[in-house]
mmCIF file of C-alpha atoms in Angstrom:
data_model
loop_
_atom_site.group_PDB
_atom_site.id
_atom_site.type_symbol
_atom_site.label_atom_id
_atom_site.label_comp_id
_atom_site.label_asym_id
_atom_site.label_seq_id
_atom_site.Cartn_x
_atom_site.Cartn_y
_atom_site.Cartn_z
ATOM 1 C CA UNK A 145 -13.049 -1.642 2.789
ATOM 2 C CA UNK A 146 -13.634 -5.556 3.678
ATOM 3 C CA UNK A 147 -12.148 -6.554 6.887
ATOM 4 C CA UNK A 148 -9.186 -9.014 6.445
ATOM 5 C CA UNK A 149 -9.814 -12.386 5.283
ATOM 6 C CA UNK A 150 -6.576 -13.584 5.772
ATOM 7 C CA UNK A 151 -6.570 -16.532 9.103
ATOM 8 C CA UNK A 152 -3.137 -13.849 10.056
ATOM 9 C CA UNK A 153 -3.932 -10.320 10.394
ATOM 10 C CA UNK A 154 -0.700 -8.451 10.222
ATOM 11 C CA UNK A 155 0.790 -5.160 8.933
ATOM 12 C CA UNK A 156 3.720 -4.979 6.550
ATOM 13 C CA UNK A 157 5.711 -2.211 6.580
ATOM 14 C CA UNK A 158 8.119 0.333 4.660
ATOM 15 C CA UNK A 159 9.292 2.637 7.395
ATOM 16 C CA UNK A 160 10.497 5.330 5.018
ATOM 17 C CA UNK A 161 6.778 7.248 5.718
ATOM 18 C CA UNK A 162 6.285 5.652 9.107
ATOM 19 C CA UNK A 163 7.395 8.705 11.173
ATOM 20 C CA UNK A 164 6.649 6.428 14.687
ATOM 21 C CA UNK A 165 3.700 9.502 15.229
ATOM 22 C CA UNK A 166 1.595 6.440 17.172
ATOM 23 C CA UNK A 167 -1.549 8.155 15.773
ATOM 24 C CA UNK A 168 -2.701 4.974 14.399
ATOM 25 C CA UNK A 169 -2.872 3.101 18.129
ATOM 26 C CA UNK A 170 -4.490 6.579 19.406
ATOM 27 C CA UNK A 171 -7.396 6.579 16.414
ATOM 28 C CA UNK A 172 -7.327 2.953 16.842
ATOM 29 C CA UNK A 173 -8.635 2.958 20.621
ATOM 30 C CA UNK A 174 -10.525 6.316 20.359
ATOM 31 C CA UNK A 175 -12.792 4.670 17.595
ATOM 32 C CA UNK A 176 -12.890 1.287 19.264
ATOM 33 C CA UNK A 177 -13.604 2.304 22.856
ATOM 34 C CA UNK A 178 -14.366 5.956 23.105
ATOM 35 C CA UNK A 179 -10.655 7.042 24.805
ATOM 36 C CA UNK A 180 -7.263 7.694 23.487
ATOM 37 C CA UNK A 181 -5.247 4.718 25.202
ATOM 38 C CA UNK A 182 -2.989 3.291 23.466
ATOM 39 C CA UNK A 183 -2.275 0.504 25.822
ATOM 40 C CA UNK A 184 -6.313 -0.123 24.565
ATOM 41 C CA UNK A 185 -4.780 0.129 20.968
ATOM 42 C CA UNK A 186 -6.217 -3.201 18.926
ATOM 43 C CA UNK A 187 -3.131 -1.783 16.416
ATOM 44 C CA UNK A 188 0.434 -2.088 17.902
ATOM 45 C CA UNK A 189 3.485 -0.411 17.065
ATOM 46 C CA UNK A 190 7.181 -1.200 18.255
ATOM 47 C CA UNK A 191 10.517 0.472 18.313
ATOM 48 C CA UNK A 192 13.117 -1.782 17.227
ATOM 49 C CA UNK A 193 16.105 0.991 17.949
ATOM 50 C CA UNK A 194 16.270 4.330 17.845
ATOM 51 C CA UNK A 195 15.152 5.605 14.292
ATOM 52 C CA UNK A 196 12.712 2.606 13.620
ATOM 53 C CA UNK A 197 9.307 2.686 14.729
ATOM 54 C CA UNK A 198 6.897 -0.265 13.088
ATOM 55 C CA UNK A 199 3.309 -1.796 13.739
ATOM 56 C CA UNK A 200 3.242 -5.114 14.233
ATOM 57 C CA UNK A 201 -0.003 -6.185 15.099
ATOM 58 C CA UNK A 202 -3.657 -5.127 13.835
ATOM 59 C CA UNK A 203 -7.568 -6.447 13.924
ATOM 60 C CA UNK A 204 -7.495 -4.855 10.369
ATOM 61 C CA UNK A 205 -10.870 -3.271 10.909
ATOM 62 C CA UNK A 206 -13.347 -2.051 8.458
ATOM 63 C CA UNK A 207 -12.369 1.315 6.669
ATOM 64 C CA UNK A 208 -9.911 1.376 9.150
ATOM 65 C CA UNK A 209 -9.788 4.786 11.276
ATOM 66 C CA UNK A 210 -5.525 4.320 11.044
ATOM 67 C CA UNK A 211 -5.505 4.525 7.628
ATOM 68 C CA UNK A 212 -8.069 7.345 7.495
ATOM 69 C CA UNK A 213 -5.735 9.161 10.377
ATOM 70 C CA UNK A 214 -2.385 9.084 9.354
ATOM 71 C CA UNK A 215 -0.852 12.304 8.737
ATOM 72 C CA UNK A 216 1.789 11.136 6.258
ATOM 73 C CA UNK A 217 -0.046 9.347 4.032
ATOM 74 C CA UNK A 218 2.080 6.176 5.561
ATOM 75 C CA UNK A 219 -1.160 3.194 5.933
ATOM 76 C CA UNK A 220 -3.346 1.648 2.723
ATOM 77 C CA UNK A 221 -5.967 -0.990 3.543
ATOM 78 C CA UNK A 222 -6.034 -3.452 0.956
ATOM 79 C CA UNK A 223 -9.260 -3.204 -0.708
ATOM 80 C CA UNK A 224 -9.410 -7.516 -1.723
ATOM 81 C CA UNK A 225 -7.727 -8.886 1.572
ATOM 82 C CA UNK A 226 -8.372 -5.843 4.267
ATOM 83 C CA UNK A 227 -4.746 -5.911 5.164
ATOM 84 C CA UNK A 228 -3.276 -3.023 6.500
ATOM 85 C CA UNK A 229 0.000 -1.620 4.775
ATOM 86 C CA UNK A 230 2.468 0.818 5.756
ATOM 87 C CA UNK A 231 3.365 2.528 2.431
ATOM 88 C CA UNK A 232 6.914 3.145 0.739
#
């Protein structure tokens, strides 16, 4: 998929798949610089209380190693724009 096109590169999520694994920031960094960091992360996620866990930031790469990682099925890359969705 085409990296975003968009002059904002965001995520939008629906946090009923989002299980807050942080998989996506560990892929993210492994693929980008070689380690699992996530403070290297290009993808960010934040916990806005307890039970919600939510990226908020992304460099929605091309066929983006997130989206290829996630074990619930929870990120789409949007295959006209490149963004980066976290799916209901």
């Amino acid at each position: 998929m085409p990296a975003s096109t968009s002059k904002y590169q965001y995520i939008t999520c629906d946090t009923s798949k989002c299980v807050g694994c942080q998989l996506c920031e560990y892929i993210c960094s492994y693929t980008k610089i070689g380690e699992f960091n996530t403070f290297r992360s290009r993808i960010r996620t934040v916990r806005a209380h307890k039970i919600l866990m939510t990226a908020v930031t992304c460099r929605t790469c091309e066929d983006a190693p997130c989206v290829i990682a996630c074990p619930r099925d929870a990120l789409s890359q949007d295959p006209l724009t490149g963004v980066i969705r976290i799916d209901a």
